[in-house]
CSV table of N, CA and C in Angstrom, one decimal:
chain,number,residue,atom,x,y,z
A,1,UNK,N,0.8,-1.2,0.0
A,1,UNK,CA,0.0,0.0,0.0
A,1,UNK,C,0.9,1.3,0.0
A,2,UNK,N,1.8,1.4,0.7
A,2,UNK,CA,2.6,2.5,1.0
A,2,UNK,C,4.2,2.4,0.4
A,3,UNK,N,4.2,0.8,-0.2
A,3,UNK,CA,5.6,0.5,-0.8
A,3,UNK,C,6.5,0.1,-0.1
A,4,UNK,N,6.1,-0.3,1.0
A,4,UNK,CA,6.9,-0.9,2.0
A,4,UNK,C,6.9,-2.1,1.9
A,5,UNK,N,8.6,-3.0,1.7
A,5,UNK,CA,8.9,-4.1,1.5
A,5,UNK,C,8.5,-4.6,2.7
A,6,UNK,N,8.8,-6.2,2.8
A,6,UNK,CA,8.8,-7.1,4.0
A,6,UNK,C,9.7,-6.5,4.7
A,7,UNK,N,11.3,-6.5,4.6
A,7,UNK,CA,12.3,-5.9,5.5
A,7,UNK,C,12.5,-5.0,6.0
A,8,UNK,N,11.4,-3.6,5.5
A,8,UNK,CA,11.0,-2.5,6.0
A,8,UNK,C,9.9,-2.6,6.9
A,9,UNK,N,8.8,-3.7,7.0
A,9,UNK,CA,7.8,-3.5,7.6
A,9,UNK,C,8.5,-4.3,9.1
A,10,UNK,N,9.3,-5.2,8.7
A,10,UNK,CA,10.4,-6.1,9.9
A,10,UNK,C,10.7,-5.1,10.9
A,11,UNK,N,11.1,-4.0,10.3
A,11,UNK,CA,11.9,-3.0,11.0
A,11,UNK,C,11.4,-2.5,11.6
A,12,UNK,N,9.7,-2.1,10.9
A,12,UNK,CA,8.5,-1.3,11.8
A,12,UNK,C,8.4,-2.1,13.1
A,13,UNK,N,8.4,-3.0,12.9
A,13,UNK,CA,7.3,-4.2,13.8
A,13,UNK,C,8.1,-4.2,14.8
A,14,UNK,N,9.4,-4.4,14.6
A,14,UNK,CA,10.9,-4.9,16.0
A,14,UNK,C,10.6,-3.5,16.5
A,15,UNK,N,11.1,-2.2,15.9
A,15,UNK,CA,10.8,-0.7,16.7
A,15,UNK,C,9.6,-0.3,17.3
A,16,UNK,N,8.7,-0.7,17.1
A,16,UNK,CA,7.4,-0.8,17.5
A,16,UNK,C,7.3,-1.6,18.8
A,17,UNK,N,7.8,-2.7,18.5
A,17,UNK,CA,8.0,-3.9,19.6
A,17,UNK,C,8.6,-2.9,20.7
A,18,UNK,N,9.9,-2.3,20.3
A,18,UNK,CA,11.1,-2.2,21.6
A,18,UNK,C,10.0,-0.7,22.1
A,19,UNK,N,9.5,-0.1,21.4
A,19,UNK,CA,9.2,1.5,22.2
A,19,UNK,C,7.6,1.2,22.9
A,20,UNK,N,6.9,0.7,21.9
A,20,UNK,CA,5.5,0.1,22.6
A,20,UNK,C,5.4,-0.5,24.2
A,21,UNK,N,6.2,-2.3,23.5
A,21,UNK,CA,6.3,-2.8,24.7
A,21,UNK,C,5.4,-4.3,23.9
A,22,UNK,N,5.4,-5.2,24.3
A,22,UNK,CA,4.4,-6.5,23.7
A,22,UNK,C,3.4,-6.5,24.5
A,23,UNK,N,3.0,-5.9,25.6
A,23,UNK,CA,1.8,-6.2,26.1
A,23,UNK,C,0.9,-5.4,25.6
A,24,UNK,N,1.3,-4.0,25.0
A,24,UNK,CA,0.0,-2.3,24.2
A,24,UNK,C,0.5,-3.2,22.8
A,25,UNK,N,1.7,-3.7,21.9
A,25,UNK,CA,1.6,-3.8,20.7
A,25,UNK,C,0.3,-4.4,20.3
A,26,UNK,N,-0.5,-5.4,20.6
A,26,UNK,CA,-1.8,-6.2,19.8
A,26,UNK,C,-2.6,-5.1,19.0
A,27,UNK,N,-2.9,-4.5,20.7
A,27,UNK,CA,-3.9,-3.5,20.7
A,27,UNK,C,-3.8,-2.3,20.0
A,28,UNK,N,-2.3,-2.3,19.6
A,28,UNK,CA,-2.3,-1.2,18.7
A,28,UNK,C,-1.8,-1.5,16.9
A,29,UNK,N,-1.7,-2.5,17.1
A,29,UNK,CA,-2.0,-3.4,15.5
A,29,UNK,C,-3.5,-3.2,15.2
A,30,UNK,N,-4.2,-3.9,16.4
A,30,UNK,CA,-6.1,-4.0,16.1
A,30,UNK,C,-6.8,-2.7,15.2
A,31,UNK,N,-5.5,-1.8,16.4
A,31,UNK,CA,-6.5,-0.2,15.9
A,31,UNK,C,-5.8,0.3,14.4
A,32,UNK,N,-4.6,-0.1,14.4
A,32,UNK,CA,-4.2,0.4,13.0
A,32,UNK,C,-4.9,0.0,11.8
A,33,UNK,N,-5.5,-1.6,12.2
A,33,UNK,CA,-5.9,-2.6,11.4
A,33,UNK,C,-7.5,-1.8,10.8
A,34,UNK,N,-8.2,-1.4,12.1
A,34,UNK,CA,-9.1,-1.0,12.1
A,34,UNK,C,-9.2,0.7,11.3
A,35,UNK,N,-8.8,1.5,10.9
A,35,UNK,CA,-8.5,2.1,10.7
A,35,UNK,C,-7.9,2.8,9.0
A,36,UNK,N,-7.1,1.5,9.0
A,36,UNK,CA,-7.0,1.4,7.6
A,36,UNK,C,-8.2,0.8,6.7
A,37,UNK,N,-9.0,-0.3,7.8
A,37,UNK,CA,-10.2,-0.7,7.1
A,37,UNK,C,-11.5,0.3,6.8
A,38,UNK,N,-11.4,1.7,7.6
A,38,UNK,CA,-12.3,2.4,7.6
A,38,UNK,C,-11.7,3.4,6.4
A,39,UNK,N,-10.8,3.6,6.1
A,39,UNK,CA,-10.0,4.4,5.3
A,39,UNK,C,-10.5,3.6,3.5
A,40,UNK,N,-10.4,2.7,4.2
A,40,UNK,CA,-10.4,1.8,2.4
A,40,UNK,C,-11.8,2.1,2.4
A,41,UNK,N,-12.9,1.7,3.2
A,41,UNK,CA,-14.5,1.8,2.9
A,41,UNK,C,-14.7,3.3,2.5
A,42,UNK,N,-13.9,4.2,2.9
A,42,UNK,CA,-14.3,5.8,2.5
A,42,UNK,C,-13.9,5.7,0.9
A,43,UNK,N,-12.9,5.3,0.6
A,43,UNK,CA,-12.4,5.5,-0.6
A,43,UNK,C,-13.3,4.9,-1.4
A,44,UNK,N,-13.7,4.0,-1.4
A,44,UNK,CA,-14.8,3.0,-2.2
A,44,UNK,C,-16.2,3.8,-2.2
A,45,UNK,N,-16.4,4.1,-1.7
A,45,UNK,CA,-17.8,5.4,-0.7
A,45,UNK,C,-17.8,6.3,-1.5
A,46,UNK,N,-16.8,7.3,-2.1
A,46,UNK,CA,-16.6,7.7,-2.6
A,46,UNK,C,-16.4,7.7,-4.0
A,47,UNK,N,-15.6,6.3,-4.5
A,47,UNK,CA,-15.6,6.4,-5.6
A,47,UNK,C,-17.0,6.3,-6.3
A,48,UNK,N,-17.2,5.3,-5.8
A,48,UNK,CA,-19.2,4.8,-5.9
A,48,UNK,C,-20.1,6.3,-6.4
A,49,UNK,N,-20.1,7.3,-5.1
A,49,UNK,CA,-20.7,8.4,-5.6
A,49,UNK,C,-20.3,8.9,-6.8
A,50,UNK,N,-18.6,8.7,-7.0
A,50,UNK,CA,-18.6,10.0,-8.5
A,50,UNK,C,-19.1,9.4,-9.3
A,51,UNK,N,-19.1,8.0,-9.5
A,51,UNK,CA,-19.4,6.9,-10.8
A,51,UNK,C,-20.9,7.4,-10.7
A,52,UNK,N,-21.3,7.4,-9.7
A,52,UNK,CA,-23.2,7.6,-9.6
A,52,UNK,C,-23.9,8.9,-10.1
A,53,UNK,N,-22.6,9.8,-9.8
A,53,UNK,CA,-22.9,11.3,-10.1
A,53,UNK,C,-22.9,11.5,-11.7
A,54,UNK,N,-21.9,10.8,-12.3
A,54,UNK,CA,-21.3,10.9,-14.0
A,54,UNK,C,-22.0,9.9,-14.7
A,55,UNK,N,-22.6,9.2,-14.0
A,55,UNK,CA,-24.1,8.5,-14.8
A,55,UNK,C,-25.3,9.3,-14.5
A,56,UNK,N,-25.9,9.9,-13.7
A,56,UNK,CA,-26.6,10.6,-13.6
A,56,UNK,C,-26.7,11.7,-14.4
A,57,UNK,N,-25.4,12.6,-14.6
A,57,UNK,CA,-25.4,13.5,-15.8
A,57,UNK,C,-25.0,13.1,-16.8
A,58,UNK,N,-25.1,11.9,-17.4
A,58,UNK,CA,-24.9,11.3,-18.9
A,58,UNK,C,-23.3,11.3,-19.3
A,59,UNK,N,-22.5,11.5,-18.1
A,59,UNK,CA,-21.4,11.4,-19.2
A,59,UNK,C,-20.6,10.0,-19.1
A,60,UNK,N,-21.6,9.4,-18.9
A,60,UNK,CA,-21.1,7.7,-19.9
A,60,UNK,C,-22.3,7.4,-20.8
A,61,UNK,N,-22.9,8.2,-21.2
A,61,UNK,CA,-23.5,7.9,-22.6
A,61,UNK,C,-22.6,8.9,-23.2
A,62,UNK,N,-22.5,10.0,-23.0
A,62,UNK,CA,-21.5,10.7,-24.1
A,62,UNK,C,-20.1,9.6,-24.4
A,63,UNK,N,-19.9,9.6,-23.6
A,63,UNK,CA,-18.1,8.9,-23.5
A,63,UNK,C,-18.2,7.4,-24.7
A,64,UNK,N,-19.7,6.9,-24.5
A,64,UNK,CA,-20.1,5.7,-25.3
A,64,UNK,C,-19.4,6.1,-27.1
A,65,UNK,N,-21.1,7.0,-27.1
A,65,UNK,CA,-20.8,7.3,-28.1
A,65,UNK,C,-19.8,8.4,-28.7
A,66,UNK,N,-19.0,9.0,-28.1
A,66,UNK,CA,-17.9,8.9,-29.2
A,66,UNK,C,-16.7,7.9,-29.2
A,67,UNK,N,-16.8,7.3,-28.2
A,67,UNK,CA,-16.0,5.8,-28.2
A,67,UNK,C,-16.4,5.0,-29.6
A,68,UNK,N,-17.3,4.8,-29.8
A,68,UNK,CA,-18.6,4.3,-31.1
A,68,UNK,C,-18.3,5.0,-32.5
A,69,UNK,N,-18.2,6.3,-32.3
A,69,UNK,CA,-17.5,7.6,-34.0
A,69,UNK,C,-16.4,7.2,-33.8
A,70,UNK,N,-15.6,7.1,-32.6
A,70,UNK,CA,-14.1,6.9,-33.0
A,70,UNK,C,-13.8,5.8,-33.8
A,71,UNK,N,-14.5,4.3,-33.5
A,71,UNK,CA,-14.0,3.3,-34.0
A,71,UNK,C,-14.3,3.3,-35.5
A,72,UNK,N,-13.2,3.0,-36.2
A,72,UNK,CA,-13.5,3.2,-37.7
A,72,UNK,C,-13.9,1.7,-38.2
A,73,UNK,N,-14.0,0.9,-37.8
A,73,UNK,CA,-14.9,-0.4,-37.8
A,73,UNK,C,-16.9,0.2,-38.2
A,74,UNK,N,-16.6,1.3,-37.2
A,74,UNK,CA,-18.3,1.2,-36.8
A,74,UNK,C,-18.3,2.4,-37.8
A,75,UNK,N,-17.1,2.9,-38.0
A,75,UNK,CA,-17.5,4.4,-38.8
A,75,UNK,C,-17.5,4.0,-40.4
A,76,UNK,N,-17.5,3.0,-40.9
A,76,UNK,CA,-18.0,2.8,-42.3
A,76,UNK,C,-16.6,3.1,-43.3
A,77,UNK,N,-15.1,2.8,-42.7
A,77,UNK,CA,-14.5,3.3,-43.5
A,77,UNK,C,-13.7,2.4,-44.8
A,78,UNK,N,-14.2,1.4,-44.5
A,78,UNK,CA,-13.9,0.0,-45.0
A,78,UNK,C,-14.6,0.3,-46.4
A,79,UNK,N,-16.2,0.3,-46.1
A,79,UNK,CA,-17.3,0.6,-47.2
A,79,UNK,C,-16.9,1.7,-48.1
A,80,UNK,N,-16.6,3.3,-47.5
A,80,UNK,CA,-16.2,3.9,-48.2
A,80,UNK,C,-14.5,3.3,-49.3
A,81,UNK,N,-13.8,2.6,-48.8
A,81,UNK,CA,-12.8,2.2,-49.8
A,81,UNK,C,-13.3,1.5,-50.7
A,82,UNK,N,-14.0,1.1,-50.2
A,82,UNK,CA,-14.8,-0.2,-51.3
A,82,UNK,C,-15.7,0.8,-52.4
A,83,UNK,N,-16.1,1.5,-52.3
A,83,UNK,CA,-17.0,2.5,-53.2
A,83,UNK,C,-16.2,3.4,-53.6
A,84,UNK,N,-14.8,3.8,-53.3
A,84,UNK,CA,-14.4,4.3,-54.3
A,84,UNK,C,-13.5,3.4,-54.9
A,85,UNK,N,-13.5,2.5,-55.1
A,85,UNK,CA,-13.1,1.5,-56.2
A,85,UNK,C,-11.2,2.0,-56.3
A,86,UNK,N,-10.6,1.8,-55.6
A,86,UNK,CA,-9.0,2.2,-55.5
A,86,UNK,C,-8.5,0.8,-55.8
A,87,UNK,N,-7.9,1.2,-56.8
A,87,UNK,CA,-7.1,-0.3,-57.5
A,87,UNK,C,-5.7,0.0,-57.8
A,88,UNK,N,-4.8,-0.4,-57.9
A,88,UNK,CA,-3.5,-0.1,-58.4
A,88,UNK,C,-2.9,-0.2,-59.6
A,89,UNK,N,-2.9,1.3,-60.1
A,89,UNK,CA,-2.5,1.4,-61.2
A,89,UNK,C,-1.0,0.6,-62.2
A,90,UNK,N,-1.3,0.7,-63.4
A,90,UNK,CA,-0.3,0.0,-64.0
A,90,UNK,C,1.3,0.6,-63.6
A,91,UNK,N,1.4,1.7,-63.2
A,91,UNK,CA,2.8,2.4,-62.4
A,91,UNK,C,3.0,1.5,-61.1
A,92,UNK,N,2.0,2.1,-60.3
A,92,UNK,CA,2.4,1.1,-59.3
A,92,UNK,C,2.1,0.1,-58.8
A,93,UNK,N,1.8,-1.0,-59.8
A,93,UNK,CA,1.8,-1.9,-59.9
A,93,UNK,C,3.6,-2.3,-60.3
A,94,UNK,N,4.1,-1.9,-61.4
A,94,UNK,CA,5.7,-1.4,-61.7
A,94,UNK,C,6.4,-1.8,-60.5
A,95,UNK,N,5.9,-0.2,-59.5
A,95,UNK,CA,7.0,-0.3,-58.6
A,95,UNK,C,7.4,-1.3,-57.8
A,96,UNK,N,5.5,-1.6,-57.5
A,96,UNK,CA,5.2,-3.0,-56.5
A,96,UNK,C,6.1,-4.0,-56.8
A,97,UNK,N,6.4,-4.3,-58.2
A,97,UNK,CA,6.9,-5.6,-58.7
A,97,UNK,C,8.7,-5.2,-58.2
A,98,UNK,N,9.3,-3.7,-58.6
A,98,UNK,CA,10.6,-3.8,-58.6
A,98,UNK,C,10.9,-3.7,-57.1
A,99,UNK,N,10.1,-3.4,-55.6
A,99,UNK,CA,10.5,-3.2,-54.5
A,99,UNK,C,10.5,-4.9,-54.3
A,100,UNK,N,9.9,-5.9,-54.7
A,100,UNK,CA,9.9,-7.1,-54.4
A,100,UNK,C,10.9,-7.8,-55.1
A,101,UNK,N,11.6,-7.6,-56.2
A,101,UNK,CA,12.9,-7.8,-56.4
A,101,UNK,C,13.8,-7.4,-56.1
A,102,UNK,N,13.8,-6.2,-54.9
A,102,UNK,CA,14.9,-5.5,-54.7
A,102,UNK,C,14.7,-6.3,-53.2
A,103,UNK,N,13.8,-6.3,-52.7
A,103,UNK,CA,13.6,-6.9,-51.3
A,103,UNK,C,13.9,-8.6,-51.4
A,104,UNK,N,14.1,-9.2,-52.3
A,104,UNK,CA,14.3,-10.5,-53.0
A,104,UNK,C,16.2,-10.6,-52.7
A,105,UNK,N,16.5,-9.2,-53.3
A,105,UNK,CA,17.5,-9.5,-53.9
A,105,UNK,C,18.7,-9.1,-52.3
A,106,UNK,N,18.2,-8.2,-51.7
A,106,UNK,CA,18.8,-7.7,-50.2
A,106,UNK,C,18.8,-9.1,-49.6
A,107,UNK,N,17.6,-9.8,-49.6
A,107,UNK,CA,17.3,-11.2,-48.5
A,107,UNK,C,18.7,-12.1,-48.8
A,108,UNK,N,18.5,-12.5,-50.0
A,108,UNK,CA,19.6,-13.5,-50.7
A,108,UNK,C,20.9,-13.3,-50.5
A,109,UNK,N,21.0,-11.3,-50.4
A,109,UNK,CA,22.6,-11.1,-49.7
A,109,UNK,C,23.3,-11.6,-48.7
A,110,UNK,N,21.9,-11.2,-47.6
A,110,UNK,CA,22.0,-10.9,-46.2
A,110,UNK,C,22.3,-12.2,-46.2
A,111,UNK,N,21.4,-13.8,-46.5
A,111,UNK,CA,21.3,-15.1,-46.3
A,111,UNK,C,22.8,-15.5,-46.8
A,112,UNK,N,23.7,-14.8,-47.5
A,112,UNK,CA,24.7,-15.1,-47.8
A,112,UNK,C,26.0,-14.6,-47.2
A,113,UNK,N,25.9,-13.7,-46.9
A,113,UNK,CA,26.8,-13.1,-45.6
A,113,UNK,C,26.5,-13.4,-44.3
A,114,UNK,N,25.3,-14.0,-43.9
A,114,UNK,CA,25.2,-14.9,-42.5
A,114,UNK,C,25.9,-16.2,-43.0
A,115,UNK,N,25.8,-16.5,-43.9
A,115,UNK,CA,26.5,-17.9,-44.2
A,115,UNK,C,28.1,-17.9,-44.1
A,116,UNK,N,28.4,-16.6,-44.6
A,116,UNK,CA,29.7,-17.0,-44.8
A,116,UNK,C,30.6,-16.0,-43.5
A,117,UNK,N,29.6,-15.9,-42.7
A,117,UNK,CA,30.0,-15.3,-41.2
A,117,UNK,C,29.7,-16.5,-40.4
A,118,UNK,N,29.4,-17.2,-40.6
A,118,UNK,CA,28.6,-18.3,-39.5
A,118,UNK,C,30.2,-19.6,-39.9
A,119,UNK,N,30.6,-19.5,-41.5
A,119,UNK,CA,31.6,-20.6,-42.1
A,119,UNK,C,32.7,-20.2,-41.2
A,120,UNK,N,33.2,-18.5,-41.2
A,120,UNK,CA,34.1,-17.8,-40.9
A,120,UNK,C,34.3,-18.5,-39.1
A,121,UNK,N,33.0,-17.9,-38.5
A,121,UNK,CA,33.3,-18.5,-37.1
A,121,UNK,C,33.5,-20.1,-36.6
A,122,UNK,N,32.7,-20.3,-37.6
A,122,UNK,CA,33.0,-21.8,-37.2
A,122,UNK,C,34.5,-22.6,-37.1
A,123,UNK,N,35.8,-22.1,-38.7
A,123,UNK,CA,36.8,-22.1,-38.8
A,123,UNK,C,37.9,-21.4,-37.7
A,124,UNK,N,36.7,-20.2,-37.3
A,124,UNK,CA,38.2,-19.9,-36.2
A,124,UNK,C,37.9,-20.6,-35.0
A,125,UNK,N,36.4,-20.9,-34.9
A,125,UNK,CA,36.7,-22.1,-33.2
A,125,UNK,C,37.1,-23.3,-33.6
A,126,UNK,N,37.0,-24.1,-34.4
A,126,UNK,CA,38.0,-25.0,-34.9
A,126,UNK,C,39.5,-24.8,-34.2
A,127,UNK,N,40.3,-23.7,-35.5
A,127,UNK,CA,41.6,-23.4,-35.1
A,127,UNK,C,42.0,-23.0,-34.0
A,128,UNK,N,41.0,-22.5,-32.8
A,128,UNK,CA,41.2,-22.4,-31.4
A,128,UNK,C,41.6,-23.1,-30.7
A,129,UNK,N,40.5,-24.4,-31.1
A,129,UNK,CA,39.8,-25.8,-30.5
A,129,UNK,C,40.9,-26.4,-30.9
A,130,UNK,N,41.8,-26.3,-32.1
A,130,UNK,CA,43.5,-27.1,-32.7
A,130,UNK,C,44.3,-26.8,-31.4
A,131,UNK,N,44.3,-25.1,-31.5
A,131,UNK,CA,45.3,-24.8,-31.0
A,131,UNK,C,45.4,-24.8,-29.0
A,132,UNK,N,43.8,-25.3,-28.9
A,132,UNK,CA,44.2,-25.6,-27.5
A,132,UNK,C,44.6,-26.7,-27.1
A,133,UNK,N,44.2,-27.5,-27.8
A,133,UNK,CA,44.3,-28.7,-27.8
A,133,UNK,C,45.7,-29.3,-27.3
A,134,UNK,N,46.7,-28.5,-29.0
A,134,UNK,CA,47.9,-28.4,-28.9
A,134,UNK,C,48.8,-28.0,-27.5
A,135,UNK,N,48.6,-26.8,-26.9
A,135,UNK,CA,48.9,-26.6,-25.8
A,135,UNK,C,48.7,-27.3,-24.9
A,136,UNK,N,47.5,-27.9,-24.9
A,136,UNK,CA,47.1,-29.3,-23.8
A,136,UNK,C,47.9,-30.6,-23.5
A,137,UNK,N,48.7,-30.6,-24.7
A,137,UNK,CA,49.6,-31.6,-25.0
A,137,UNK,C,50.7,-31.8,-24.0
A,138,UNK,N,50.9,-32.8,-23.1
A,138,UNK,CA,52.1,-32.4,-22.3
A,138,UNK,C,53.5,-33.0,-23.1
A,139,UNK,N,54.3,-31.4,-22.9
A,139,UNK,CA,55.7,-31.6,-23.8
A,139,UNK,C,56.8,-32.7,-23.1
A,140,UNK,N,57.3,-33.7,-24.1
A,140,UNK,CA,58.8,-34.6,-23.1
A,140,UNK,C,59.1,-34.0,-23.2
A,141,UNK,N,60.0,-34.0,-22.5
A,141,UNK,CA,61.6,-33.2,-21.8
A,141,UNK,C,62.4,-34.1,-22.2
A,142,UNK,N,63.5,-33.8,-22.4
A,142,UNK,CA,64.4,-34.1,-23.2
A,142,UNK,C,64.9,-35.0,-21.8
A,143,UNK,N,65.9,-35.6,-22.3
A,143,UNK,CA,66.8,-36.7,-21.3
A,143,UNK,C,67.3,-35.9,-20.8
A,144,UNK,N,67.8,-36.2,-19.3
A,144,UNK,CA,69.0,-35.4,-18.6
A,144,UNK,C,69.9,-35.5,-18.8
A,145,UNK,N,71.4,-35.1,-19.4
A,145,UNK,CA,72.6,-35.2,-19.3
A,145,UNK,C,73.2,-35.2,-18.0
A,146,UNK,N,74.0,-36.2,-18.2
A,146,UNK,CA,74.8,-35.9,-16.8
A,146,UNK,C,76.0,-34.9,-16.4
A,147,UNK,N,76.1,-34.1,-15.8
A,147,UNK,CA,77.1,-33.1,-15.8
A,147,UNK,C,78.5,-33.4,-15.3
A,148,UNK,N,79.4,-33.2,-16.1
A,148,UNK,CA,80.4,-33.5,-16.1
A,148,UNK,C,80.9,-33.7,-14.6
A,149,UNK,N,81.6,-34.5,-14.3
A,149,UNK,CA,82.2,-34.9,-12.7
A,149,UNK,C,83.2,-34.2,-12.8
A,150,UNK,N,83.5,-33.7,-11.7
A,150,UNK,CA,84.7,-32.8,-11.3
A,150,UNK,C,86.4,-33.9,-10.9
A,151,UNK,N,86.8,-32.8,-11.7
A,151,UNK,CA,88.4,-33.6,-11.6
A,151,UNK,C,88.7,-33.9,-10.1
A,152,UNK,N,88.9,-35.2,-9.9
A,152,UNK,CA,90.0,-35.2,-8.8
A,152,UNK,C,91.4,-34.8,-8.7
A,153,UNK,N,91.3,-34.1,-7.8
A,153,UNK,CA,93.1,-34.2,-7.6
A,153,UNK,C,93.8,-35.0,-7.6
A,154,UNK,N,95.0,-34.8,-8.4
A,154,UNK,CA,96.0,-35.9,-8.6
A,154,UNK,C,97.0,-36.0,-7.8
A,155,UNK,N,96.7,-37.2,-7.1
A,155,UNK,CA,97.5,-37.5,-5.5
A,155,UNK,C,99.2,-37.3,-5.4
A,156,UNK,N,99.5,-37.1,-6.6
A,156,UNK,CA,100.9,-37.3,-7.0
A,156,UNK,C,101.6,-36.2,-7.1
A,157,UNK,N,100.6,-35.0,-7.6
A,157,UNK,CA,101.0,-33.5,-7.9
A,157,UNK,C,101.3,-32.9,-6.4
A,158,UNK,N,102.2,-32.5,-6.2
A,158,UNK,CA,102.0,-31.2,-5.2
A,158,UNK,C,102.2,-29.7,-5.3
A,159,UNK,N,101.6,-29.5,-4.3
A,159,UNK,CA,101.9,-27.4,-4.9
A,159,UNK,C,102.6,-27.0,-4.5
């Protein structure tokens, strides 16, 4: 009614709680309760009378009928095309024909440049789908060499 979420009304209710007290809260839900129900019967009370007032001075028979002239169904405008006999001349009849081979001939493009955008992508997720693949691959390592062992000293040499 007022736009107040659940988590906002949470918030009323706990603050309400803490400054009220839980023994006056009921009684003062009851009356709020009460109150808002009297609020709504006014509004309805009300509406009722203007609806009663605006039928009483006709203006939902006016409102009808030009609801009624407005609609060109009811306003005969179909019949008038039909009586004046509008047919399409040999010109535009012409054009008629060259907008539908131009509109023929754009479709056929477009259906051919989705095609060869659709060929396009498909080839580069392919070549992605290679090249991840590739990467995926776990590389051997080459053999270890063994690193050269270090000279002994030659027991014989002295410094």
């Amino acid at each position: 009614m007022f736009g107040l979420g659940a988590s906002e009304m949470v918030v009323i209710g706990v603050v309400a709680l803490i400054v009220i007290g839980p023994k006056d809260l009921p009684g003062l839900f009851r009356t709020i309760g009460q109150f808002t129900g009297k609020a709504r019967m006014m509004a309805r009370e009300f509406s009722r009378a203007m609806d009663q007032a605006a039928n009483e001075a006709g203006v939902k028979d006016i409102s009808n009928s030009i609801n009624a002239a407005a609609n060109p169904a009811k306003f005969g405008t179909e019949k008038l095309k039909e009586a004046t006999g509008i047919t399409k001349g040999p010109e535009t009849q012409k054009l008629s024909e060259e907008r539908q081979a131009a509109k023929e001939k754009m479709s056929k493009a477009m259906a051919d440049a989705a095609l060869e955008r659709q060929a396009r992508e498909r080839a580069e997720a392919e070549a992605a789908a290679d090249a991840a693949e590739a990467s995926a691959e776990p590389e051997i390592a080459p053999e270890p060499v063994a690193a050269p062992s270090p000279v002994a000293p030659d027991p014989e040499k002295k410094p």
